[in-house]
XYZ file of C-alpha atoms in Angstrom:
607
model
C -108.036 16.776 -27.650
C -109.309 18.381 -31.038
C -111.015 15.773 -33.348
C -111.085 16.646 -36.659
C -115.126 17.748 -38.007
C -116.880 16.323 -34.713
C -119.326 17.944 -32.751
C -121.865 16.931 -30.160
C -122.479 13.823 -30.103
C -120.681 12.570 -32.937
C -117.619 14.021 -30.580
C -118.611 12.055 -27.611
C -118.651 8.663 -29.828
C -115.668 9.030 -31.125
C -113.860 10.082 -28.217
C -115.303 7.001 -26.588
C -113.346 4.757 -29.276
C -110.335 7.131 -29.410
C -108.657 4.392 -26.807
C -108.980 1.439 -29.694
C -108.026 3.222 -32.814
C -105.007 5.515 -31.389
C -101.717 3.357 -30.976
C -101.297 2.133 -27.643
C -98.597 4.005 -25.326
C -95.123 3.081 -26.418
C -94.381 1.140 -22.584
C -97.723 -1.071 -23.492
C -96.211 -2.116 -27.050
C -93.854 -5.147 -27.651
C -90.248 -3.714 -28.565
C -89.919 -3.600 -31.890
C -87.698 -5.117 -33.856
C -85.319 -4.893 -36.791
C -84.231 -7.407 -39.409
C -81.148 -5.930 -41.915
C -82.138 -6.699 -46.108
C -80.235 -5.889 -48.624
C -81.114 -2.284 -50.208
C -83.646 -2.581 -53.202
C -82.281 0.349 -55.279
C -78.401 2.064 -55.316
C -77.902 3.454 -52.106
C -74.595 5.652 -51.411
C -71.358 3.338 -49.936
C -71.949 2.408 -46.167
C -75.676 2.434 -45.984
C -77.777 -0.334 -44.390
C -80.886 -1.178 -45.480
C -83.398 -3.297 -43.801
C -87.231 -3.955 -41.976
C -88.962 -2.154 -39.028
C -91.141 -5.182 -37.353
C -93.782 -3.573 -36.064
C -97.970 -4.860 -35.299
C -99.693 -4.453 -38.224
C -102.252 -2.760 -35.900
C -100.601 -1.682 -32.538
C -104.151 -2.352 -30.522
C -103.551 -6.017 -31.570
C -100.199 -6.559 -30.566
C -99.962 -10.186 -31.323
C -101.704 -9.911 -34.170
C -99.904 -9.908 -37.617
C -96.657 -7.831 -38.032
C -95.748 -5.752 -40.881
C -92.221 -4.706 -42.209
C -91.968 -1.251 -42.784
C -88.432 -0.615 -45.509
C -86.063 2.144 -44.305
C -82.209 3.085 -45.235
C -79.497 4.380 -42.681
C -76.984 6.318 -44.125
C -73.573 6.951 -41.795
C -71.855 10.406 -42.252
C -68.258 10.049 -42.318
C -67.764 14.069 -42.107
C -65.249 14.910 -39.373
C -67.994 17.297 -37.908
C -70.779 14.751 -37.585
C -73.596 15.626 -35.373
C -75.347 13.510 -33.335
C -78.856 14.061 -34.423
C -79.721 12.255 -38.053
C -82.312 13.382 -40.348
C -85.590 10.899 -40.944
C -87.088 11.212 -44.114
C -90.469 10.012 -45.618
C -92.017 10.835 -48.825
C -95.204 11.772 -49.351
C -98.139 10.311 -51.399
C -99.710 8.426 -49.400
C -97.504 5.467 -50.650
C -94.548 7.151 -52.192
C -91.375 5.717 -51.857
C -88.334 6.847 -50.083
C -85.110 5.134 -49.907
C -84.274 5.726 -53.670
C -83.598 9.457 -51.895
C -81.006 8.538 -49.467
C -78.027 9.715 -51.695
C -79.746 13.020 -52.788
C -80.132 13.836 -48.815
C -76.828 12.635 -47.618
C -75.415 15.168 -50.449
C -77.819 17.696 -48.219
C -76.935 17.003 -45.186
C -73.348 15.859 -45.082
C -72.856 16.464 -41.737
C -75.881 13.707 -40.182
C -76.741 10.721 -40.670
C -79.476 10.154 -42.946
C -82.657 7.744 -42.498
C -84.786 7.482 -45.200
C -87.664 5.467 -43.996
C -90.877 4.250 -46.394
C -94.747 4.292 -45.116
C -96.043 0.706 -44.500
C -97.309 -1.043 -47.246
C -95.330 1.038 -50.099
C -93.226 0.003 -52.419
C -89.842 -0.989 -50.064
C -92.055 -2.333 -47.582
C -94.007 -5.544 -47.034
C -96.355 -6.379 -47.531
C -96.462 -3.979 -50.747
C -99.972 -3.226 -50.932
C -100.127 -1.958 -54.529
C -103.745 -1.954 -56.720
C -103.408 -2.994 -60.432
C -107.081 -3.254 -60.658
C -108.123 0.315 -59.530
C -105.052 1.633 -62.185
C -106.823 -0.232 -64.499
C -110.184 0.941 -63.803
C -108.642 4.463 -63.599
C -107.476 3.956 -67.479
C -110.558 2.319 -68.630
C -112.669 5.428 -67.615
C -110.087 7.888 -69.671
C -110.492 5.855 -72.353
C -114.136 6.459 -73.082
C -115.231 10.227 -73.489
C -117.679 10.053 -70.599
C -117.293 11.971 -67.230
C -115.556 9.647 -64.707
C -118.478 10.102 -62.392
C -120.739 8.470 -64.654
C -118.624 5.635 -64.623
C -117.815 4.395 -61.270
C -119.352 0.818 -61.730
C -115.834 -0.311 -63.269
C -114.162 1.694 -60.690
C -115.981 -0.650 -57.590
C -115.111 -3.421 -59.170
C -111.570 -2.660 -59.370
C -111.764 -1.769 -55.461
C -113.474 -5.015 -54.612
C -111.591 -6.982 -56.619
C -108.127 -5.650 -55.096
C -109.213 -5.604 -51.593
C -109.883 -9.493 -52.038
C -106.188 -9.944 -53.053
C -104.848 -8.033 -50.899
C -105.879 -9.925 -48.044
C -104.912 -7.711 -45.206
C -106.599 -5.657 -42.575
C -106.802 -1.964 -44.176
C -107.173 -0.685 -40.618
C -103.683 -0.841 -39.863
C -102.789 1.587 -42.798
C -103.424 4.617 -41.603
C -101.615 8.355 -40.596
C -101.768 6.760 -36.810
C -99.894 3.800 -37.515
C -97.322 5.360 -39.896
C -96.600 8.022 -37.583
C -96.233 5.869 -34.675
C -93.392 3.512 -37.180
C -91.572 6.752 -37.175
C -90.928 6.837 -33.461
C -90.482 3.023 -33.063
C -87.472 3.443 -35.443
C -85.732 6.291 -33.755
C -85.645 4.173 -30.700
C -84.837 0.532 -32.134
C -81.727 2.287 -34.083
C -80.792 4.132 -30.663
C -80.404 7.635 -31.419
C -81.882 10.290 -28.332
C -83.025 12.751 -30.583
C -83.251 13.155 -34.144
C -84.784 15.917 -37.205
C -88.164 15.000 -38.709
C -88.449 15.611 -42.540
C -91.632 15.290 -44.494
C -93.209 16.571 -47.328
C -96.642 16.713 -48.602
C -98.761 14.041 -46.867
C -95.997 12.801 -44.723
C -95.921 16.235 -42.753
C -99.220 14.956 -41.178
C -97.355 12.033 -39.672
C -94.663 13.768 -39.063
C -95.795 16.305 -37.232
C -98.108 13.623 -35.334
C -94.632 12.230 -35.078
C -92.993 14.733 -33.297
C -96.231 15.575 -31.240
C -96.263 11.991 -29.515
C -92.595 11.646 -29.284
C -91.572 15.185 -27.898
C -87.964 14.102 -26.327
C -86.519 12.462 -29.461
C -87.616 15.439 -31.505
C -85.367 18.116 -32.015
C -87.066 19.950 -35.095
C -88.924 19.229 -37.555
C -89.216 20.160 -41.803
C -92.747 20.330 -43.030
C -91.907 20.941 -47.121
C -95.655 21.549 -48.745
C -96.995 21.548 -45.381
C -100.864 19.603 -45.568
C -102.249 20.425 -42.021
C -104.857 17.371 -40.644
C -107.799 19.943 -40.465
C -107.810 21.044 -43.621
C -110.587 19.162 -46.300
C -108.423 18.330 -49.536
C -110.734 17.342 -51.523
C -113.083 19.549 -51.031
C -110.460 22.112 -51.554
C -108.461 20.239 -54.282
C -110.810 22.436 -57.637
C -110.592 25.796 -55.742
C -106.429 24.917 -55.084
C -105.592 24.282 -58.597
C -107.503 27.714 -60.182
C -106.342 29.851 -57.494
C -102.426 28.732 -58.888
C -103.251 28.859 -62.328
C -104.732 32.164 -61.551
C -101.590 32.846 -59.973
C -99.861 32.442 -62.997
C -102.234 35.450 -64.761
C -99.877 37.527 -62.845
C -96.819 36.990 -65.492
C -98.142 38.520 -68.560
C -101.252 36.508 -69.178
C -104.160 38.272 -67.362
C -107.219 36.465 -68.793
C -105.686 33.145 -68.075
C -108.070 31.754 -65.636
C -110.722 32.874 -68.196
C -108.838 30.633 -70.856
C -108.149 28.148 -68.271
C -112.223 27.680 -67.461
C -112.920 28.005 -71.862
C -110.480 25.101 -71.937
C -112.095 22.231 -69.178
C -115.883 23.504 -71.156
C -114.412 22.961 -74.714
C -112.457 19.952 -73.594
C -115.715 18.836 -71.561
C -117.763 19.042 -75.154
C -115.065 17.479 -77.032
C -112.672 15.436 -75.508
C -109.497 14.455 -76.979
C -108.464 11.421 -78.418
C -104.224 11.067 -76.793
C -102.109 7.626 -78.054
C -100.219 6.495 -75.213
C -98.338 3.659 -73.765
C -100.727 1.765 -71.331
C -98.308 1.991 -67.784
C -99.236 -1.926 -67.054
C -98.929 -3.352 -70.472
C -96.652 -0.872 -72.222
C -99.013 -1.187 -75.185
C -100.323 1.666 -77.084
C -103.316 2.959 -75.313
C -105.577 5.943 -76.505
C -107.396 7.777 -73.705
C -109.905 10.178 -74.800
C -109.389 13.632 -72.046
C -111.943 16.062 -70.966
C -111.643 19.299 -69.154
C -111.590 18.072 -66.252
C -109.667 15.032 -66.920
C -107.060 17.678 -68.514
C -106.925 20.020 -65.684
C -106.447 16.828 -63.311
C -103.352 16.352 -65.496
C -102.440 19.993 -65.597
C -102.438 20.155 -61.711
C -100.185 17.096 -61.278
C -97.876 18.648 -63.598
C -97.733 21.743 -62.091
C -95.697 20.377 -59.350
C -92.316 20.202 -61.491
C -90.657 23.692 -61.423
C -89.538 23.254 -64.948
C -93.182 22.782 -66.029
C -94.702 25.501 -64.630
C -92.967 28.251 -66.995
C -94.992 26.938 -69.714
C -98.613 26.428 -68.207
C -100.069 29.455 -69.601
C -98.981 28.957 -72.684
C -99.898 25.388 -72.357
C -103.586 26.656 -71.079
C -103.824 28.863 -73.430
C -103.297 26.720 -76.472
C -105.830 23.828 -75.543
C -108.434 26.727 -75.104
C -107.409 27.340 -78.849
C -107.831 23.743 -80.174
C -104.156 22.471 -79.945
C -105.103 19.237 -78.498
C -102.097 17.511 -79.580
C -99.973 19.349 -76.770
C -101.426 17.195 -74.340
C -99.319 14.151 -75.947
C -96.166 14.976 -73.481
C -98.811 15.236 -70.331
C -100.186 11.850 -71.189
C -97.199 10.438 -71.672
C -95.493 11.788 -68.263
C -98.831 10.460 -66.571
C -98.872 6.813 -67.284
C -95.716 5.678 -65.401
C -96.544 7.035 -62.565
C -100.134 4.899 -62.315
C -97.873 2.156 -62.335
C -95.216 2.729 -59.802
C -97.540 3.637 -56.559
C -98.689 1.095 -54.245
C -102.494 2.284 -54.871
C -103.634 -0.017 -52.114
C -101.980 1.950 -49.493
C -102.435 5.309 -50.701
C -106.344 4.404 -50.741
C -106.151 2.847 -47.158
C -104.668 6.028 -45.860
C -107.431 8.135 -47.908
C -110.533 6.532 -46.864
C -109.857 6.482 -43.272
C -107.857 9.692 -42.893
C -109.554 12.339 -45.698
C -112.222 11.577 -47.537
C -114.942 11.026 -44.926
C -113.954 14.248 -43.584
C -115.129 15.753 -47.386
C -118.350 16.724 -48.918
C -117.146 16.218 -52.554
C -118.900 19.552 -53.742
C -119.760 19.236 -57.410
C -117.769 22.369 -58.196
C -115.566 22.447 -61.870
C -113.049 21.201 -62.841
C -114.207 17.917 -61.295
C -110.899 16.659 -60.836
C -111.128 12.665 -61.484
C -108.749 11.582 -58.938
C -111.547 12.955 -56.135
C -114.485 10.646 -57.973
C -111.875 7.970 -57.792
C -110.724 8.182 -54.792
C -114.614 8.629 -53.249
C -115.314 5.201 -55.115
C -112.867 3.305 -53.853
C -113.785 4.590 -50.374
C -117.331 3.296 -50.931
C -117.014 0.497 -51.701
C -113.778 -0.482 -49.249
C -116.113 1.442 -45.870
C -113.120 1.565 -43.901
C -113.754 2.746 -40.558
C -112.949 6.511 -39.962
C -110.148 7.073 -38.330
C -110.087 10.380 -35.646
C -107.565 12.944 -36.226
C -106.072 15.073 -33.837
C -104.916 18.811 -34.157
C -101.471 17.819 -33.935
C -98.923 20.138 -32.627
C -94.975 20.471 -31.269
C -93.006 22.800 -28.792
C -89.921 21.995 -31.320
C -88.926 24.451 -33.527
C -90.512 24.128 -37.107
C -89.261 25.106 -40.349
C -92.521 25.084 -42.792
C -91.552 25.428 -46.827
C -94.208 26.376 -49.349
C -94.310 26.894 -53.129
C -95.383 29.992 -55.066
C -97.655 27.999 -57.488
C -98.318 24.961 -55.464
C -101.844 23.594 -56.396
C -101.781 20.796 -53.638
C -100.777 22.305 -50.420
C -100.989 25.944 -50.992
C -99.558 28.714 -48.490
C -103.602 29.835 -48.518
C -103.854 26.851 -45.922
C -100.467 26.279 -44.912
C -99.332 29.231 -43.985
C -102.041 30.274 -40.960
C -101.777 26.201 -40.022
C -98.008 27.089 -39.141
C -98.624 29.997 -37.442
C -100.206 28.290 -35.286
C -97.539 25.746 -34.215
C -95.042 27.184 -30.910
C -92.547 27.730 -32.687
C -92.614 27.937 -36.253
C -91.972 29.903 -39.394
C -93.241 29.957 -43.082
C -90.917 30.691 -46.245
C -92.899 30.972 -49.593
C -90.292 30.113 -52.212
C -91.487 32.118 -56.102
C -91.725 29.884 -59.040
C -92.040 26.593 -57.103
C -95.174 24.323 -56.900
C -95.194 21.144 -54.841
C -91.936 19.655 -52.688
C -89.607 22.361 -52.430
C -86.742 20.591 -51.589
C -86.882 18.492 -55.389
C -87.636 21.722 -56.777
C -85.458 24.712 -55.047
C -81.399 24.979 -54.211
C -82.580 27.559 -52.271
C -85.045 25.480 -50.374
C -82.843 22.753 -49.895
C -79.873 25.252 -48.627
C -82.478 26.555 -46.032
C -83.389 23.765 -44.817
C -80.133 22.979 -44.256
C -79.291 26.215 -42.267
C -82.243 25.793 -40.225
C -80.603 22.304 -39.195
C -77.566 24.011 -38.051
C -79.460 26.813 -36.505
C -83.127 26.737 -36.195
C -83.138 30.645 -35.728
C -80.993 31.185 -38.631
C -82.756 33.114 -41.846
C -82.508 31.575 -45.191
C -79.261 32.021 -46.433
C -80.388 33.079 -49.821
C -83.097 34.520 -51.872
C -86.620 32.504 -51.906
C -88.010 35.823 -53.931
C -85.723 34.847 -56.733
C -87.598 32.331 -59.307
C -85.301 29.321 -61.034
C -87.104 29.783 -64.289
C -89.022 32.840 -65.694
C -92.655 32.265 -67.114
C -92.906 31.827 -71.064
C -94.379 35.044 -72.399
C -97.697 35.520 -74.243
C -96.393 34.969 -78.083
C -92.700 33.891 -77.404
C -93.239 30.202 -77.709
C -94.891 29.052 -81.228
C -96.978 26.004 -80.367
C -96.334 22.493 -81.805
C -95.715 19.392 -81.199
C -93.132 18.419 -83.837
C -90.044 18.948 -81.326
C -91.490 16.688 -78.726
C -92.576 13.943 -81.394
C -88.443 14.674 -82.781
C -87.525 13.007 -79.205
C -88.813 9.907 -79.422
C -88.481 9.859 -83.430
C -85.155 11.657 -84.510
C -85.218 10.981 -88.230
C -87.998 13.333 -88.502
C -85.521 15.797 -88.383
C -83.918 14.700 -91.303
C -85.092 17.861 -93.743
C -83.045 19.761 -91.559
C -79.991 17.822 -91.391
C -80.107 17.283 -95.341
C -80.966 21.019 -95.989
C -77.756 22.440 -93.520
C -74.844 19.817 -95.359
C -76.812 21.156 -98.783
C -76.422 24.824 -97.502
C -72.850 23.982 -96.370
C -71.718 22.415 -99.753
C -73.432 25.649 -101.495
C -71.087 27.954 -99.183
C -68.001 26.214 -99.689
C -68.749 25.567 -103.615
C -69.716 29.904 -103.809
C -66.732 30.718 -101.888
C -64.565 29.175 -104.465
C -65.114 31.272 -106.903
C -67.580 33.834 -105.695
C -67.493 36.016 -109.077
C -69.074 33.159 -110.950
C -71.143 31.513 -109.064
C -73.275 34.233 -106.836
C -76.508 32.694 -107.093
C -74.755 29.870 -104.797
C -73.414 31.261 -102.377
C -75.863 33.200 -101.459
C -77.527 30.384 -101.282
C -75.208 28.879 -99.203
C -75.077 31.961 -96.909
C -78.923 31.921 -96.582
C -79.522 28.283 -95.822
C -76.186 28.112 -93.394
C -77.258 31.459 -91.442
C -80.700 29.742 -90.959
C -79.551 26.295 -90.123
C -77.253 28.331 -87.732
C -79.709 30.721 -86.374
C -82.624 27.361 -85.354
C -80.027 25.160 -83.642
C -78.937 28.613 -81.650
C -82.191 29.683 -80.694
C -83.337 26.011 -79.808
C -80.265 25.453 -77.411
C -80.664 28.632 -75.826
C -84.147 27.700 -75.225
C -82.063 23.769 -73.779
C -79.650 26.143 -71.962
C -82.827 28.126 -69.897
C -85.322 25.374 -69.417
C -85.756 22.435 -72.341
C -89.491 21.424 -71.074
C -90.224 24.391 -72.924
C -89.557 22.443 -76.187
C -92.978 20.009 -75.214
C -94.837 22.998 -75.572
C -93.165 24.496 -78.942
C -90.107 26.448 -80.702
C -88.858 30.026 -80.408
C -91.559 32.091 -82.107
C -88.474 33.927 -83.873
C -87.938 31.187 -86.047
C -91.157 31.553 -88.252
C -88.869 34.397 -89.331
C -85.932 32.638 -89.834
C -87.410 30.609 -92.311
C -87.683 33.288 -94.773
C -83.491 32.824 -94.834
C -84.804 29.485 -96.215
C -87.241 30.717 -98.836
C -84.151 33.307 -100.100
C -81.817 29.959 -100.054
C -84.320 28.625 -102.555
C -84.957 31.641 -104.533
C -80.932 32.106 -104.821
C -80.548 27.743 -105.937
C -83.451 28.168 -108.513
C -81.754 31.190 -110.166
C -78.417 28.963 -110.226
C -80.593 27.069 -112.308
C -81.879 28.755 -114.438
C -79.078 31.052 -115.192
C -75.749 30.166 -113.945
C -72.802 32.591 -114.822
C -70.991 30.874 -118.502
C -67.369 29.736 -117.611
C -65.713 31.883 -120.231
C -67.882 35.271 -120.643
C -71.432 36.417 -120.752
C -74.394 34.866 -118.791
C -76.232 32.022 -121.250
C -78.860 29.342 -120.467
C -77.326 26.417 -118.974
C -77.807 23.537 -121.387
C -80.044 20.892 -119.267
C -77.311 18.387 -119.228
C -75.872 21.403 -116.648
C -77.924 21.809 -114.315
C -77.802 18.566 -112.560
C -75.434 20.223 -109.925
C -78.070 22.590 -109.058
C -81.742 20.622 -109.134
C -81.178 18.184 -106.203
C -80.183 21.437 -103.913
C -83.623 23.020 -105.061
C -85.317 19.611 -104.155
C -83.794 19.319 -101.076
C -84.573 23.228 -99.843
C -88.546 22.940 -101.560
C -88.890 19.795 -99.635
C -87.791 20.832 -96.734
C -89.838 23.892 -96.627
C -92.602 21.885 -97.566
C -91.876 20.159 -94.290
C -91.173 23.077 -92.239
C -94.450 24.623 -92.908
C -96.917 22.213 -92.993
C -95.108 19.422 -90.505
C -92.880 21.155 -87.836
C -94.691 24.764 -87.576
């Protein structure tokens, strides 16, 4: 047996406790049992819901028990095969039964189990950690480093641990992956597909490894192999995919990417945000490498990544405010993960496996983490090199700064029988992210030897190029407060009026209607270029507008040019061209108003 980082005698000790902190043997367990609940979120018709009653720690089998949430979704497809799909989300402590409906529409054919990790959110009890959140958000919002402020972050830890009132010890990869196999035999089924992504392929594939004959394959999406030191790897993960990224038209970007965590590091920036536990306004002040943290996380979504270099690239130019939509996106989740869990999973199954190199950025989720661990001193748990004769179907993403192909590719070449598919233009969890993926894994269910049945060369959405994208925050800011938008509603109905009014008779009044044709084509010419920009991938509207329309505002300035002339000299209703008494020109003035306002906006508000 391979323990993970051991050697010598640190190998002989903890082989000599391997017999107290692995699960006991399935035939020296109590059965387990299951109690039905009703489901906590919408669930697709004919799906049951309910607890897995398991030990909360299986070498103390009368000790206290722990109900671990799953869903059971029955196919009704004439061709229904006999082996379901489990799924568990990754995290530690995300949730997964919210998913059932998106996987029976992937799998229409099985039945579909969607079962959470004890202590998360469907499960109880929920171990969640308001008071390490907390202490999360009180170091962002002072401008120090978070490592020189880890005295609130212990007493968030101790003060959670207290409430919690559990033994840690029995959340942990062991335990979760030995829930996995309890369930496949207390719902009956002789075999079954495994399906996890991200931190759940370690206990699935443990899974799989200690249950061999209910295993018929198994999905490893963002594959995160037990020997491999994530922390320690976490900095060099997230440059190596931004550098990635240089590779579509911005070669210097890890250069700009590094100038951005040191100018962000000298001068943080001050973000208002909604506070995720209060849902009052909060402002955190972000340094680099509170900013790259943020920047890696978001780098997950396939939508997002199109716009990271541009989005690197303008921080290392000052732009500060485009970090509002990354703030924003980053509070809720603080306050929907069971923190508790995902920490008791962390400090006995990764972090005393890590060094915590001092290496940049210094991403603040590793000081965190580390804190938590020391002041919790959980006992470490030994990991085995898990491993499965079943055949294995291992997804990665292009850009994935978590679980790169860099380690999981060689990790499942090692497996029997395996094989890796990169997918381009994905980060983190395929399957969310990819048709493709999600068609491929399907195929490989119906045929573990069959190749993808489409193209995972073939990107979803293509990169934003250096100078397409004009950077501002005005269109994001427009979301949450549409009456900004106002100047150009009120400047399109004035062009509109102008057209119609110039059409009429187009001999006398020229001056306004070309007006009207100048503000209407450039009225026309934003709202096409911005839902084109909708139609291809709308995140990129956090980031900014269409560069072209900085040029489609001088349609604008001509609009104006054209209404002042109708002021000053409008065509004479019987003859030559006079000065229009002032008494005349009252049809005119509020149309100049209304376009000099609005470029007024344009310029120094929206671009």
């Amino acid at each position: 047996m391979s323990l993970r980082n051991t050697t010598g005698l640190a190998a002989l000790i903890a082989a000599g406790i391997l017999a107290f902190a692995v699960p006991a043997p399935a035939a020296a367990r109590s059965a387990p049992t299951l109690e039905d609940h009703p489901c906590p979120v919408t669930v697709p018709k004919g799906t049951r819901c309910g607890y897995l009653v398991v030990p909360e720690r299986r070498d103390l089998p009368d000790g206290p028990k722990t109900r671990v949430g799953f869903a059971v979704h029955r196919s009704t497809a004439a061709d229904r095969k006999p082996d379901p799909v489990v799924y568990t989300s990754g995290g530690p402590a995300s949730a997964s039964i919210q998913l059932t409906g998106y996987l029976a529409e992937m799998f229409r054919d099985r039945d579909v189990i969607t079962l959470e990790q004890r202590g998360s959110r469907w499960s109880e009890p929920r171990l969640d950690c308001p008071e390490t959140v907390r202490a999360m958000l009180d170091t962002l919002k002072s401008p120090g480093q978070a490592a020189e402020e880890t005295g609130v972050i212990t007493a968030g830890a101790a003060a959670c641990r207290e409430r919690l009132g559990v033994d840690l010890r029995g959340y942990r990869t062991g335990e979760i992956a030995a829930d996995v196999v309890d369930l496949r035999r207390a719902l009956g089924y002789a075999r079954w597909n495994l399906f996890g992504v991200s931190y759940s392929t370690r206990s699935m594939l443990a899974a799989a490894a200690t249950d061999p004959g209910g295993t018929r394959s198994v999905v490893l999406d963002s594959f995160l192999p037990a020997e491999v030191n994530w922390y320690d790897d976490a900095a060099r993960d997230l440059t190596e995919a931004v550098a990635k990224l240089s590779g579509q038209g911005w070669p210097d970007l890890g250069e700009r990417f590094t100038a951005m965590v040191a100018g962000l590091n000298r001068d943080p920036a001050a973000i208002t945000t909604r506070d995720p536990l209060t849902d009052r306004p909060i402002t955190v002040r972000l340094t680099g490498d509170d900013t790259a943290t943020i920047i890696g996380e978001a780098m997950h979504s396939v939508e997002v990544l199109p716009i990271v270099p541009a989005l690197i690239d303008g921080l290392a130019a000052g732009h500060h405010d485009l970090l509002q939509p990354l703030a924003d996106a980053a509070g809720p989740g603080l306050a929907t993960h069971e923190f508790g869990l995902y920490h008791a999973v962390q400090c006995q199954d990764e972090t005393p496996y890590n060094a915590f190199p001092r290496t940049r950025p210094r991403l603040f989720t590793g000081v965190h983490d580390r804190t938590v661990c020391d002041t919790w001193k959980l006992p470490r748990a030994p990991v085995t090199a898990a491993t499965t004769n079943a055949p294995v179907l291992v997804l990665g993403g292009q850009y994935d700064p978590t679980t790169p192909s860099r380690t999981a590719r060689p990790a499942a070449e090692a497996l029997p029988d395996s094989r890796f598919v990169e997918f381009a233009g994905v980060g983190h969890a395929v399957f969310l992210s990819s048709r493709c993926g999600r068609q491929t894994i399907a195929a490989f269910l119906s045929d573990p030897a069959a190749a993808p049945p489409c193209d995972p060369g073939q990107a979803a959405y293509r990169v934003v190029r250096p100078g397409e994208v004009h950077l501002t925050a005005a269109p994001y800011r427009a979301q949450g407060a549409p009456w900004t938008l106002l100047p150009f509603g009120l400047l399109g109905v004035t062009a509109l009026v102008q057209l119609v009014a110039g059409a009429l008779r187009p001999r006398r009044r020229l001056p306004t209607l070309v007006a009207g044709l100048a503000g209407s084509a450039f009225a026309g010419l934003t709202v096409d270029a911005v839902y084109g920009v909708i139609a291809e991938n709308e995140t990129v509207l956090a980031l900014g507008v269409p560069s072209v329309l900085r040029w489609y505002g001088l349609l604008a300035w001509l609009g104006l040019a054209a209404t002042v002339v109708a002021v000053i000299r409008p065509p004479h209703a019987d003859g030559p061209v006079v000065k229009r008494p002032l008494r005349g020109r009252g049809a005119h003035l509020p149309a100049a108003l209304v376009y000099a306002g609005f470029l007024a906006w344009w310029h120094v508000y929206f671009l």
